[in-house]
Coordinates of C-alpha atoms in Angstrom, one line a residue:
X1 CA 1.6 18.2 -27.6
X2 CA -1.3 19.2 -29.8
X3 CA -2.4 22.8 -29.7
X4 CA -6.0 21.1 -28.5
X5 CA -5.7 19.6 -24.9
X6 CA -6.4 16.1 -24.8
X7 CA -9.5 14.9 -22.7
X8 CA -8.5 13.3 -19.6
X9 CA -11.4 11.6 -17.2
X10 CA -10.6 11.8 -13.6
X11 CA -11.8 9.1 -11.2
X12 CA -12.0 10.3 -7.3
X13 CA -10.4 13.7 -5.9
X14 CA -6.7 13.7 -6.1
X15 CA -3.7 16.3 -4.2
X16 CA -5.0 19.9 -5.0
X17 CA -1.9 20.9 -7.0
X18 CA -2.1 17.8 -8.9
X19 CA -5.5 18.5 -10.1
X20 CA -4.0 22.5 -10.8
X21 CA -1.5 20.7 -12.7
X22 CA -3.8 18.3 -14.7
X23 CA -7.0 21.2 -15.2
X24 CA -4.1 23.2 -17.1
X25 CA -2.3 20.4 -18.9
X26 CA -5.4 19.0 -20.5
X27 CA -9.3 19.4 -20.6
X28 CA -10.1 17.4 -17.8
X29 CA -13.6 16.4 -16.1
X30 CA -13.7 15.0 -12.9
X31 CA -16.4 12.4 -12.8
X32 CA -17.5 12.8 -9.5
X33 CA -18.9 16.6 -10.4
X34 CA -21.4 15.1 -12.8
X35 CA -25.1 14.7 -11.3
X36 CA -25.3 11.6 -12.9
X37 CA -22.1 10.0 -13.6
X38 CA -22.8 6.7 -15.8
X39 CA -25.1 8.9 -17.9
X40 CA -22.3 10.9 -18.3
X41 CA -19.9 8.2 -19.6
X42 CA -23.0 7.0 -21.7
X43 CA -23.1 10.2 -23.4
X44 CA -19.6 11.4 -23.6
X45 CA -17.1 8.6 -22.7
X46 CA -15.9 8.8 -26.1
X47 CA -14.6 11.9 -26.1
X48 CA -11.6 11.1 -23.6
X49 CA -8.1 9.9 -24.8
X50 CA -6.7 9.6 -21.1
X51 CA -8.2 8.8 -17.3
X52 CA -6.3 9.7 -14.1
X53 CA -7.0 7.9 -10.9
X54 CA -5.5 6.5 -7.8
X55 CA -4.8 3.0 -6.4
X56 CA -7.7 3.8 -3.8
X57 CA -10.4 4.3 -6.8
X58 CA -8.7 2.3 -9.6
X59 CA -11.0 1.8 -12.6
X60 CA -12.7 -1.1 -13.5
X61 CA -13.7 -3.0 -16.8
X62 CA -17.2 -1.5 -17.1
X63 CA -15.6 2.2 -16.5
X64 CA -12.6 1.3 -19.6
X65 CA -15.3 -0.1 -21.6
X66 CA -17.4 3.2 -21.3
X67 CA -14.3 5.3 -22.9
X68 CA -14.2 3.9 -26.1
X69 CA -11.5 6.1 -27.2
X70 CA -9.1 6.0 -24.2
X71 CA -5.8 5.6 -24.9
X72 CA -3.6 5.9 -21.5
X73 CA -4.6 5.8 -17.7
X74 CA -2.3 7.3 -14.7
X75 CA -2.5 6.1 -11.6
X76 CA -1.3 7.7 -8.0
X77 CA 0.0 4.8 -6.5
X78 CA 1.4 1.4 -6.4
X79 CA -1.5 -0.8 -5.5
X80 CA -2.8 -1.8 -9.0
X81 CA -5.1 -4.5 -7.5
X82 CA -8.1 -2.2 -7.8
X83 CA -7.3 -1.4 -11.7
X84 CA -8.8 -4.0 -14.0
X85 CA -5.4 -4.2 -15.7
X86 CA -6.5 -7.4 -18.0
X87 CA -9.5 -5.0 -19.8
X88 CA -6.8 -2.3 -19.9
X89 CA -4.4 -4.8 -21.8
X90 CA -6.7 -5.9 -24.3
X91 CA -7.3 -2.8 -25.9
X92 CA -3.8 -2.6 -25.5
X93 CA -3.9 0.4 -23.2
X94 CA -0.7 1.1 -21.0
X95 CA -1.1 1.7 -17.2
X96 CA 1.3 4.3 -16.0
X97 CA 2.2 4.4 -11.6
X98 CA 3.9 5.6 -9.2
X99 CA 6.5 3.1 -8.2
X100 CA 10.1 3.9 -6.5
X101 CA 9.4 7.3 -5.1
X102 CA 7.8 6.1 -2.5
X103 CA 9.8 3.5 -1.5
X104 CA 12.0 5.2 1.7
X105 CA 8.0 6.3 3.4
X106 CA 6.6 2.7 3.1
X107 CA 9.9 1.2 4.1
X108 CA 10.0 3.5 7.1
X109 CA 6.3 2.9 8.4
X110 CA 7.2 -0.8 8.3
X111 CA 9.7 0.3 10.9
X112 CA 7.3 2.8 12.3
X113 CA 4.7 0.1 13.3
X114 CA 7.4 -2.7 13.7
X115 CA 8.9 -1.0 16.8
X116 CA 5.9 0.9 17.7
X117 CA 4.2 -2.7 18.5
X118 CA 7.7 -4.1 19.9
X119 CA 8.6 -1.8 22.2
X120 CA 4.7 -1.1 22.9
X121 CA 5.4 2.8 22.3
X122 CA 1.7 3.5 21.4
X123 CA 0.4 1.7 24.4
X124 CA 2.8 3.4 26.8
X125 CA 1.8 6.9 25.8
X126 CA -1.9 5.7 26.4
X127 CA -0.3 4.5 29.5
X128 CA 1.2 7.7 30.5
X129 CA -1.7 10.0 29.4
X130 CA -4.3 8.0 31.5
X131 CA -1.9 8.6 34.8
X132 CA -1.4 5.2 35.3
X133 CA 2.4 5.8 35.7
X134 CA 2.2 7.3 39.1
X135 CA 0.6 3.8 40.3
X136 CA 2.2 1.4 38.2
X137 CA 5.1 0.4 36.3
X138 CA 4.4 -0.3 32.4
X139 CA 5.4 -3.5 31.4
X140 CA 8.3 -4.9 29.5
X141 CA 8.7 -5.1 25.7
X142 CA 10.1 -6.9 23.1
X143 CA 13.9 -6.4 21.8
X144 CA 13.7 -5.3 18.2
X145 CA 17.6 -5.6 17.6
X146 CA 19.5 -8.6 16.6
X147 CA 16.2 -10.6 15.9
X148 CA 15.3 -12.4 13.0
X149 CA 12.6 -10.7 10.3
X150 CA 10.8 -11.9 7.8
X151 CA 9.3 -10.5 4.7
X152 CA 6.3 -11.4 2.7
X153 CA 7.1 -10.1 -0.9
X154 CA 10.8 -9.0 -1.4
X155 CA 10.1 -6.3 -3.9
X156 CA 11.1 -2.4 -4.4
X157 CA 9.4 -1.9 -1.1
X158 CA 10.5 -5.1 0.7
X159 CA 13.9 -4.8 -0.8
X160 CA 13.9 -1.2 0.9
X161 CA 12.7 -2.9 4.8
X162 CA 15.5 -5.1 4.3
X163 CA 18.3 -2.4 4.0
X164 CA 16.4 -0.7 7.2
X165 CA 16.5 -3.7 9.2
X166 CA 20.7 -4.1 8.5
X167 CA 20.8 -1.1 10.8
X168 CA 19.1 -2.9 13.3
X169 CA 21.3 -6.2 13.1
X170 CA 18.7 -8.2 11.9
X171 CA 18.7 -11.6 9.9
X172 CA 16.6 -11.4 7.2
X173 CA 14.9 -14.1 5.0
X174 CA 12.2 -13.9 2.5
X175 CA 9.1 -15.7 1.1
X176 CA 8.2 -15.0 -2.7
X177 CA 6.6 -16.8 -5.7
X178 CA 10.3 -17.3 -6.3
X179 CA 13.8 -16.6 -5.4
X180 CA 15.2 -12.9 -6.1
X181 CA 18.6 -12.4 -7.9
X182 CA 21.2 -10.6 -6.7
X183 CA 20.2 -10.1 -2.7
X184 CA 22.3 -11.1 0.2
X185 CA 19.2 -12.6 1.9
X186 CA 17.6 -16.9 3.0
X187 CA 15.3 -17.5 0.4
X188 CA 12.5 -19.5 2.3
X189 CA 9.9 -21.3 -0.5
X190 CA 7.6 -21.7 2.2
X191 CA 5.6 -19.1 3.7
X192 CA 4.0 -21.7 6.7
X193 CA 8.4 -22.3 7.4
X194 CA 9.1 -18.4 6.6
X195 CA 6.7 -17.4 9.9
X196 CA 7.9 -20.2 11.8
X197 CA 11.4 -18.7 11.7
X198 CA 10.7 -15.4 12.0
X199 CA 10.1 -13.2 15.1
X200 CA 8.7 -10.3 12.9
X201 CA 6.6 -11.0 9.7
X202 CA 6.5 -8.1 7.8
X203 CA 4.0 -7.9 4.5
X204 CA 4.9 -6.4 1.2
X205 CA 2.9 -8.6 -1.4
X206 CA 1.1 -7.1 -4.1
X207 CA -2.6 -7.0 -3.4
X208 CA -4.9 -8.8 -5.8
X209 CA -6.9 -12.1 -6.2
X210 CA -3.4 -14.1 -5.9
X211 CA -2.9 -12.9 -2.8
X212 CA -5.9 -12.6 -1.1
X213 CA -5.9 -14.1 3.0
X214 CA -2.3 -15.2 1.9
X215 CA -1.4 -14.3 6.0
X216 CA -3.7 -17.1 7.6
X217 CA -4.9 -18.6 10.7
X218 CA -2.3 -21.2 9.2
X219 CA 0.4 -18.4 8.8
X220 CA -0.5 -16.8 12.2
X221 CA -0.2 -20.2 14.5
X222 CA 3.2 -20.8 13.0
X223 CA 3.9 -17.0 13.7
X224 CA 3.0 -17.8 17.6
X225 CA 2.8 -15.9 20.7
X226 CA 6.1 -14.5 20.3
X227 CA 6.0 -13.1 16.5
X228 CA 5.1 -9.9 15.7
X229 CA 2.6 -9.0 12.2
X230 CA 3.4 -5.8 10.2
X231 CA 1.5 -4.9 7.1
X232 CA 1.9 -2.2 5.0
X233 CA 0.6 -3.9 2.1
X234 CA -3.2 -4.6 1.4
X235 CA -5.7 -5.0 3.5
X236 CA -6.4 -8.2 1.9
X237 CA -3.3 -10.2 1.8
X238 CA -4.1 -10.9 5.7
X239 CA -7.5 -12.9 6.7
X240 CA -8.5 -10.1 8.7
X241 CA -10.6 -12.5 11.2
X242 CA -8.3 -15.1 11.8
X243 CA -6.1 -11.6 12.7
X244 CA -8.5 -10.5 15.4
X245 CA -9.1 -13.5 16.4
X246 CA -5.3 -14.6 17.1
X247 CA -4.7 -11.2 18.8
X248 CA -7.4 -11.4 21.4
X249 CA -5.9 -15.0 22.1
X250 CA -3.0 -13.8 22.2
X251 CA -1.5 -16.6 19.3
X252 CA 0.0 -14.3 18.3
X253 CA 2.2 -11.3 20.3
X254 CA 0.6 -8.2 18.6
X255 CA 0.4 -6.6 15.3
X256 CA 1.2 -3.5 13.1
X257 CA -1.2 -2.2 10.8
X258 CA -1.8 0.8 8.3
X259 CA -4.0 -1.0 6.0
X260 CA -7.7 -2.8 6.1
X261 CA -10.0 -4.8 4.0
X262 CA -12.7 -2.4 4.2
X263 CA -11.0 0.9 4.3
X264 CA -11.7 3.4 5.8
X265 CA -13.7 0.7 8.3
X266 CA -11.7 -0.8 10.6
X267 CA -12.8 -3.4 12.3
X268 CA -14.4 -2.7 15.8
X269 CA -13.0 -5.7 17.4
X270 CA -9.5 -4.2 17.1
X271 CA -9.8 -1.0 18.7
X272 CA -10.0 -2.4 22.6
X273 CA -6.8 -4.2 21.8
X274 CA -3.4 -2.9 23.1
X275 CA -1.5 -5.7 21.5
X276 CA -2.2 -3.9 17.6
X277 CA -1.4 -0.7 16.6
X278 CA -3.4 1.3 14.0
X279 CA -2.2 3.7 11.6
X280 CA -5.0 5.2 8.6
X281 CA -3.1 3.7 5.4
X282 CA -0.7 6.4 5.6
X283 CA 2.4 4.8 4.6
X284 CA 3.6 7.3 1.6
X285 CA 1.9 9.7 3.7
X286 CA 4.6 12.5 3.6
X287 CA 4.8 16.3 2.0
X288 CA 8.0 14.6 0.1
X289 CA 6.4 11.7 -1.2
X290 CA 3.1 12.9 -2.1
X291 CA 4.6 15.3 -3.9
X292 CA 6.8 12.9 -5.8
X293 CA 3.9 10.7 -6.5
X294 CA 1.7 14.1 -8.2
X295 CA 5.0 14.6 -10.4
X296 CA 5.1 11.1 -11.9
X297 CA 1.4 11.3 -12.3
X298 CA 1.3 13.7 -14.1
X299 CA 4.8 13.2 -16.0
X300 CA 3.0 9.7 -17.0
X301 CA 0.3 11.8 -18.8
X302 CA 2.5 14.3 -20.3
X303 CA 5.3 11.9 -21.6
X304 CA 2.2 9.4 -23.2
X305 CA 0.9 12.5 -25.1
X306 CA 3.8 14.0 -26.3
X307 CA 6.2 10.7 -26.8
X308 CA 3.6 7.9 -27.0
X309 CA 5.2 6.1 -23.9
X310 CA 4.8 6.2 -20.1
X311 CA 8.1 7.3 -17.4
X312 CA 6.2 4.5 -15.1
X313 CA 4.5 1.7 -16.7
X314 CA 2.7 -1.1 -14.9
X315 CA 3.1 -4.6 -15.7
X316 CA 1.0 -5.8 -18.5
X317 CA -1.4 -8.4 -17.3

């Protein structure tokens, strides 16, 4: 690296120690600090080589077009659905993430809110705080062993529930755009078919136009009032109305969820429903993975500057 620090932009707050990390690595500005921040850009976007954000903030094509001279972005996160990754690849500037180290914490809130809403653990401690044990019994829950799951996207992540769900004696299919080489699991081509067979529908698609409702009222009727919905993916793979809507019917038998549309606002009409259970998109949310995540964040930036590639690039769109 040169003896002058490059000029990295950052976009929204990130872990403290990361920003430690980054504010003595490189000259960085965080954009949010600026009383104005597009007359910022307009006056000194050309000045930074590199951006650092998160898949919460991403960056968008008006933001890459501002920073005329940017040469690398670094992302903290998987979900790339929020980063205008076709601007990005036509100045032919690589996107570094954060993929595989936070495979294991996503894998195991899947299983988190998969037996959570089975075995109705969340609703039972609301049960027993309330003091409704000493004048009823809580009612009976759903086996999670020996049934069948299904997942939506059998990627690194999905690949990861799958192995979890061998301890539990599961059978497992899948639904992608197409089939995966090289794993022991049903392909189904079908996602309608896919929630017909399965007794747990668990969601691991990529967010993104592509994907967007891909879990619908369709999806949830062939689910029925015995099959269970988990996602852990993006709020907007799943048609968040026709959710509500076939969980107060009860079309469906109850949900999972650690991810919304409109984050951080849920939607009200979930909250009076014991059939869901509600986690704050906390999925990677460990000391362990956090901190793995920071490292390859800012390993993306140092390896760019130094080598001229990325340890984590995302697919070029």
């Amino acid at each position: 690296m040169n003896d002058q620090k490059p000029r990295v932009l950052q976009l929204g707050r990130l872990l403290p120690w990361l920003e430690e990390q980054l504010a003595g690595h490189f000259d960085l500005v965080l954009l949010a600090q600026q009383p104005d921040p597009q007359a910022y850009l307009a006056g000194h976007g050309r000045e930074f080589a590199g951006a650092v954000t998160s898949a919460a903030v991403g960056i968008d094509a008006a933001t890459i077009e501002a920073l005329p001279a940017l040469k690398v972005i670094s992302s903290f996160g998987v979900g790339l659905d929020k980063i205008d990754l076709q601007a990005a690849a036509r100045r032919g500037i690589p996107v570094g993430y954060t993929p595989d180290v936070l495979n294991d914490c996503v894998a195991d809130t899947a299983f988190t809110l998969l037996l959570d809403v089975a075995r109705r653990a969340s609703e039972a401690d609301r049960f027993v705080r309330r003091g409704a044990w000493l004048n009823e019994k809580f009612p009976l829950a759903t086996r999670v062993s020996g049934k069948r799951l299904g997942i939506v996207g059998l990627g690194r992540i999905g690949r990861t529930i799958a192995r979890r769900a061998s301890g539990f004696d599961m059978e497992i299919r899948y639904h992608n755009r197409r089939p995966v080489e090289g794993v022991p699991y049903g392909y189904e081509a079908s996602l309608l078919e896919l929630a017909r067979w399965a007794d747990f529908l668990v969601v691991a698609a990529a967010g993104g136009a592509e994907s967007r409702s891909l879990i619908s009222a369709e999806v949830l009727q062939a689910l029925g009032p015995k099959g269970f919905l988990v996602n852990i993916a993006r709020g907007t793979v799943v048609d968040e109305a026709a959710l509500i809507k076939a969980l107060q019917d009860k079309a469906i038998a109850g949900a999972g969820l650690d991810v919304y549309v409109d984050e951080p606002r849920v939607p009200e009409g979930l909250f009076a429903l014991d059939n869901v259970v509600l986690l704050p998109h906390v999925a990677s949310a460990t000391h362990e993975t956090r901190q793995a995540m920071a490292d390859l964040v800012l390993e993306n930036l140092r390896a760019f500057f130094s080598e001229g590639k990325l340890k984590a690039a995302a697919p070029v769109a």
